[in-house]
Amino acid sequence: MRKNFFYMAALAAVTLASCTSEQKSDTQAQAAAASEVPANHQAHMASMQPQQPASPADLMTADGLPKDLVCMVNNAFMGNEQFPVPFEGKMYYGCCEMCVNTIKNQREVRFATDPVTGEEVDKSAAFIALKPGGTRGEVLYFASEDTYKKYKQ
């Protein structure tokens, strides 16, 4: 039991170190914050495989997919708990420290467009569902379960 704890702690440290080792100097970080998603973060995400312990369809509730299993920067169902990012009284989620910083610094990452109504939706309050035909756990954000149901028709 104790070996498992140390193994998991070491694995978590290596994972976080690989994610946070991509951080830039202050000037570079500010420049990256101006773009939508840093290029090195896209490479980071391409190397990650979402872990899906259960079918996302099995996890759907009246509120959609559990928000804490979705990286809101990459708009992907990850299947495991993400880093909580409290911001302005709302809760967002990201898969790594870079996502945490992106959520805090880039408004456009915290919002999406409802594919049915075209209205802006705050991801922290959205009804989240898998994108049909997506191959890497891509998600869509809806203003409500009703708009999600219209989308499915």
PDB file of C-alpha atoms in Angstrom:
ATOM      1  CA  MET A   1       0.000   0.000   0.000  1.00  0.00           C
ATOM      2  CA  ARG A   2       2.760   2.392   0.947  1.00  0.00           C
ATOM      3  CA  LYS A   3       4.742   1.529  -2.222  1.00  0.00           C
ATOM      4  CA  ASN A   4       1.671   2.308  -4.321  1.00  0.00           C
ATOM      5  CA  PHE A   5       1.349   5.708  -2.658  1.00  0.00           C
ATOM      6  CA  PHE A   6       4.977   6.594  -3.380  1.00  0.00           C
ATOM      7  CA  TYR A   7       4.700   5.263  -6.921  1.00  0.00           C
ATOM      8  CA  MET A   8       1.593   7.390  -7.568  1.00  0.00           C
ATOM      9  CA  ALA A   9       3.196  10.446  -5.959  1.00  0.00           C
ATOM     10  CA  ALA A  10       6.311  10.025  -8.123  1.00  0.00           C
ATOM     11  CA  LEU A  11       4.227   9.565 -11.244  1.00  0.00           C
ATOM     12  CA  ALA A  12       2.204  12.697 -10.441  1.00  0.00           C
ATOM     13  CA  ALA A  13       5.388  14.683  -9.841  1.00  0.00           C
ATOM     14  CA  VAL A  14       6.865  13.580 -13.176  1.00  0.00           C
ATOM     15  CA  THR A  15       3.629  14.399 -14.986  1.00  0.00           C
ATOM     16  CA  LEU A  16       3.374  17.851 -13.418  1.00  0.00           C
ATOM     17  CA  ALA A  17       7.060  18.513 -14.010  1.00  0.00           C
ATOM     18  CA  SER A  18       6.702  17.689 -17.698  1.00  0.00           C
ATOM     19  CA  CYS A  19       3.707  19.993 -17.963  1.00  0.00           C
ATOM     20  CA  THR A  20       5.193  22.862 -15.979  1.00  0.00           C
ATOM     21  CA  SER A  21       8.688  22.505 -17.469  1.00  0.00           C
ATOM     22  CA  GLU A  22       7.186  24.031 -20.605  1.00  0.00           C
ATOM     23  CA  GLN A  23       6.690  27.359 -18.801  1.00  0.00           C
ATOM     24  CA  LYS A  24       8.315  30.397 -20.366  1.00  0.00           C
ATOM     25  CA  SER A  25       9.992  33.511 -19.080  1.00  0.00           C
ATOM     26  CA  ASP A  26       7.637  36.300 -18.000  1.00  0.00           C
ATOM     27  CA  THR A  27       7.954  38.094 -21.344  1.00  0.00           C
ATOM     28  CA  GLN A  28       7.402  34.911 -23.343  1.00  0.00           C
ATOM     29  CA  ALA A  29       4.505  33.886 -21.094  1.00  0.00           C
ATOM     30  CA  GLN A  30       2.789  37.224 -21.677  1.00  0.00           C
ATOM     31  CA  ALA A  31       3.237  36.855 -25.434  1.00  0.00           C
ATOM     32  CA  ALA A  32       1.822  33.335 -25.315  1.00  0.00           C
ATOM     33  CA  ALA A  33      -1.166  34.570 -23.298  1.00  0.00           C
ATOM     34  CA  ALA A  34      -2.044  36.818 -26.202  1.00  0.00           C
ATOM     35  CA  SER A  35      -2.544  33.832 -28.494  1.00  0.00           C
ATOM     36  CA  GLU A  36      -5.501  31.476 -28.145  1.00  0.00           C
ATOM     37  CA  VAL A  37      -3.570  28.341 -27.131  1.00  0.00           C
ATOM     38  CA  PRO A  38       0.237  28.159 -26.987  1.00  0.00           C
ATOM     39  CA  ALA A  39       1.750  25.949 -29.708  1.00  0.00           C
ATOM     40  CA  ASN A  40       3.747  23.897 -27.189  1.00  0.00           C
ATOM     41  CA  HIS A  41       0.520  23.208 -25.326  1.00  0.00           C
ATOM     42  CA  GLN A  42      -1.015  21.770 -28.490  1.00  0.00           C
ATOM     43  CA  ALA A  43       1.969  19.433 -28.772  1.00  0.00           C
ATOM     44  CA  HIS A  44       1.568  18.554 -25.103  1.00  0.00           C
ATOM     45  CA  MET A  45      -2.089  17.644 -25.664  1.00  0.00           C
ATOM     46  CA  ALA A  46      -1.285  15.612 -28.778  1.00  0.00           C
ATOM     47  CA  SER A  47       0.987  13.436 -26.658  1.00  0.00           C
ATOM     48  CA  MET A  48      -1.664  12.888 -23.973  1.00  0.00           C
ATOM     49  CA  GLN A  49      -4.188  10.099 -24.244  1.00  0.00           C
ATOM     50  CA  PRO A  50      -7.433  10.743 -22.377  1.00  0.00           C
ATOM     51  CA  GLN A  51      -8.054   8.071 -19.764  1.00  0.00           C
ATOM     52  CA  GLN A  52     -11.641   6.983 -19.943  1.00  0.00           C
ATOM     53  CA  PRO A  53     -12.537   4.597 -17.103  1.00  0.00           C
ATOM     54  CA  ALA A  54     -16.200   4.632 -18.104  1.00  0.00           C
ATOM     55  CA  SER A  55     -18.046   5.433 -21.266  1.00  0.00           C
ATOM     56  CA  PRO A  56     -18.818   9.158 -21.428  1.00  0.00           C
ATOM     57  CA  ALA A  57     -22.381   8.240 -22.402  1.00  0.00           C
ATOM     58  CA  ASP A  58     -22.670   6.374 -19.083  1.00  0.00           C
ATOM     59  CA  LEU A  59     -21.561   9.519 -17.248  1.00  0.00           C
ATOM     60  CA  MET A  60     -24.142  11.849 -18.803  1.00  0.00           C
ATOM     61  CA  THR A  61     -26.496  13.366 -16.247  1.00  0.00           C
ATOM     62  CA  ALA A  62     -29.239  15.976 -16.358  1.00  0.00           C
ATOM     63  CA  ASP A  63     -26.351  18.483 -16.194  1.00  0.00           C
ATOM     64  CA  GLY A  64     -24.342  16.869 -19.016  1.00  0.00           C
ATOM     65  CA  LEU A  65     -20.873  15.392 -18.654  1.00  0.00           C
ATOM     66  CA  PRO A  66     -19.227  16.025 -15.286  1.00  0.00           C
ATOM     67  CA  LYS A  67     -17.342  19.287 -15.716  1.00  0.00           C
ATOM     68  CA  ASP A  68     -14.430  18.115 -13.568  1.00  0.00           C
ATOM     69  CA  LEU A  69     -13.637  15.417 -16.169  1.00  0.00           C
ATOM     70  CA  VAL A  70     -13.309  17.930 -19.019  1.00  0.00           C
ATOM     71  CA  CYS A  71     -10.258  20.017 -19.861  1.00  0.00           C
ATOM     72  CA  MET A  72     -11.921  23.316 -20.749  1.00  0.00           C
ATOM     73  CA  VAL A  73      -8.854  24.631 -22.555  1.00  0.00           C
ATOM     74  CA  ASN A  74      -8.626  21.680 -24.930  1.00  0.00           C
ATOM     75  CA  ASN A  75     -12.378  21.104 -24.964  1.00  0.00           C
ATOM     76  CA  ALA A  76     -11.827  17.406 -24.355  1.00  0.00           C
ATOM     77  CA  PHE A  77     -13.365  14.806 -22.089  1.00  0.00           C
ATOM     78  CA  MET A  78     -10.350  13.426 -20.255  1.00  0.00           C
ATOM     79  CA  GLY A  79     -12.071  10.734 -18.162  1.00  0.00           C
ATOM     80  CA  ASN A  80     -10.219  11.625 -14.978  1.00  0.00           C
ATOM     81  CA  GLU A  81     -10.412  14.536 -12.565  1.00  0.00           C
ATOM     82  CA  GLN A  82      -8.906  17.754 -13.859  1.00  0.00           C
ATOM     83  CA  PHE A  83      -7.287  20.636 -11.982  1.00  0.00           C
ATOM     84  CA  PRO A  84     -10.025  22.875 -10.540  1.00  0.00           C
ATOM     85  CA  VAL A  85      -9.555  26.529 -11.458  1.00  0.00           C
ATOM     86  CA  PRO A  86     -11.684  28.910  -9.393  1.00  0.00           C
ATOM     87  CA  PHE A  87     -12.012  32.214 -11.218  1.00  0.00           C
ATOM     88  CA  GLU A  88     -14.337  35.144 -10.485  1.00  0.00           C
ATOM     89  CA  GLY A  89     -16.633  32.980  -8.357  1.00  0.00           C
ATOM     90  CA  LYS A  90     -16.928  30.238 -10.988  1.00  0.00           C
ATOM     91  CA  MET A  91     -15.203  26.866 -11.388  1.00  0.00           C
ATOM     92  CA  TYR A  92     -13.344  25.829 -14.526  1.00  0.00           C
ATOM     93  CA  TYR A  93     -11.129  22.786 -15.132  1.00  0.00           C
ATOM     94  CA  GLY A  94      -7.835  22.187 -16.911  1.00  0.00           C
ATOM     95  CA  CYS A  95      -5.578  19.199 -17.429  1.00  0.00           C
ATOM     96  CA  CYS A  96      -2.268  20.790 -16.422  1.00  0.00           C
ATOM     97  CA  GLU A  97      -0.689  23.863 -14.881  1.00  0.00           C
ATOM     98  CA  MET A  98      -0.442  25.493 -18.302  1.00  0.00           C
ATOM     99  CA  CYS A  99      -4.222  25.111 -18.675  1.00  0.00           C
ATOM    100  CA  VAL A 100      -4.748  26.622 -15.232  1.00  0.00           C
ATOM    101  CA  ASN A 101      -2.800  29.720 -16.281  1.00  0.00           C
ATOM    102  CA  THR A 102      -4.559  29.884 -19.645  1.00  0.00           C
ATOM    103  CA  ILE A 103      -7.987  29.789 -17.992  1.00  0.00           C
ATOM    104  CA  LYS A 104      -7.032  32.603 -15.642  1.00  0.00           C
ATOM    105  CA  ASN A 105      -5.482  34.786 -18.351  1.00  0.00           C
ATOM    106  CA  GLN A 106      -7.613  34.269 -21.458  1.00  0.00           C
ATOM    107  CA  ARG A 107     -11.300  35.120 -21.404  1.00  0.00           C
ATOM    108  CA  GLU A 108     -11.982  33.382 -24.733  1.00  0.00           C
ATOM    109  CA  VAL A 109     -10.963  30.042 -23.206  1.00  0.00           C
ATOM    110  CA  ARG A 110     -13.673  30.344 -20.524  1.00  0.00           C
ATOM    111  CA  PHE A 111     -16.446  30.764 -23.101  1.00  0.00           C
ATOM    112  CA  ALA A 112     -17.798  28.773 -26.044  1.00  0.00           C
ATOM    113  CA  THR A 113     -20.557  29.178 -28.593  1.00  0.00           C
ATOM    114  CA  ASP A 114     -23.714  27.081 -28.285  1.00  0.00           C
ATOM    115  CA  PRO A 115     -23.875  25.226 -31.638  1.00  0.00           C
ATOM    116  CA  VAL A 116     -27.688  25.511 -31.741  1.00  0.00           C
ATOM    117  CA  THR A 117     -28.394  29.085 -30.642  1.00  0.00           C
ATOM    118  CA  GLY A 118     -25.076  30.706 -31.518  1.00  0.00           C
ATOM    119  CA  GLU A 119     -25.044  32.420 -28.120  1.00  0.00           C
ATOM    120  CA  GLU A 120     -21.973  32.726 -25.944  1.00  0.00           C
ATOM    121  CA  VAL A 121     -21.904  30.156 -23.130  1.00  0.00           C
ATOM    122  CA  ASP A 122     -19.778  30.276 -19.986  1.00  0.00           C
ATOM    123  CA  LYS A 123     -18.107  26.859 -19.821  1.00  0.00           C
ATOM    124  CA  SER A 124     -18.473  26.764 -16.037  1.00  0.00           C
ATOM    125  CA  ALA A 125     -22.281  26.773 -16.402  1.00  0.00           C
ATOM    126  CA  ALA A 126     -22.640  24.987 -19.752  1.00  0.00           C
ATOM    127  CA  PHE A 127     -24.290  21.674 -20.506  1.00  0.00           C
ATOM    128  CA  ILE A 128     -21.312  19.692 -21.843  1.00  0.00           C
ATOM    129  CA  ALA A 129     -21.637  16.732 -24.229  1.00  0.00           C
ATOM    130  CA  LEU A 130     -19.350  14.749 -26.501  1.00  0.00           C
ATOM    131  CA  LYS A 131     -19.062  16.030 -30.039  1.00  0.00           C
ATOM    132  CA  PRO A 132     -20.622  13.471 -32.377  1.00  0.00           C
ATOM    133  CA  GLY A 133     -17.969  11.798 -34.498  1.00  0.00           C
ATOM    134  CA  GLY A 134     -15.129  13.148 -32.362  1.00  0.00           C
ATOM    135  CA  THR A 135     -12.153  10.820 -32.081  1.00  0.00           C
ATOM    136  CA  ARG A 136     -10.271  12.318 -29.127  1.00  0.00           C
ATOM    137  CA  GLY A 137     -13.053  13.062 -26.669  1.00  0.00           C
ATOM    138  CA  GLU A 138     -13.935  16.463 -28.130  1.00  0.00           C
ATOM    139  CA  VAL A 139     -16.833  18.188 -26.363  1.00  0.00           C
ATOM    140  CA  LEU A 140     -19.412  20.834 -27.191  1.00  0.00           C
ATOM    141  CA  TYR A 141     -20.884  23.386 -24.793  1.00  0.00           C
ATOM    142  CA  PHE A 142     -24.614  24.121 -24.773  1.00  0.00           C
ATOM    143  CA  ALA A 143     -26.628  26.820 -23.004  1.00  0.00           C
ATOM    144  CA  SER A 144     -28.980  24.147 -21.641  1.00  0.00           C
ATOM    145  CA  GLU A 145     -30.047  20.538 -21.896  1.00  0.00           C
ATOM    146  CA  ASP A 146     -32.871  21.704 -24.183  1.00  0.00           C
ATOM    147  CA  THR A 147     -30.447  23.100 -26.773  1.00  0.00           C
ATOM    148  CA  TYR A 148     -28.426  19.887 -26.511  1.00  0.00           C
ATOM    149  CA  LYS A 149     -31.580  17.856 -27.236  1.00  0.00           C
ATOM    150  CA  LYS A 150     -32.328  20.061 -30.266  1.00  0.00           C
ATOM    151  CA  TYR A 151     -28.776  19.478 -31.481  1.00  0.00           C
ATOM    152  CA  LYS A 152     -29.196  15.709 -31.237  1.00  0.00           C
ATOM    153  CA  GLN A 153     -32.378  15.721 -33.381  1.00  0.00           C
TER     154      GLN A 153
END
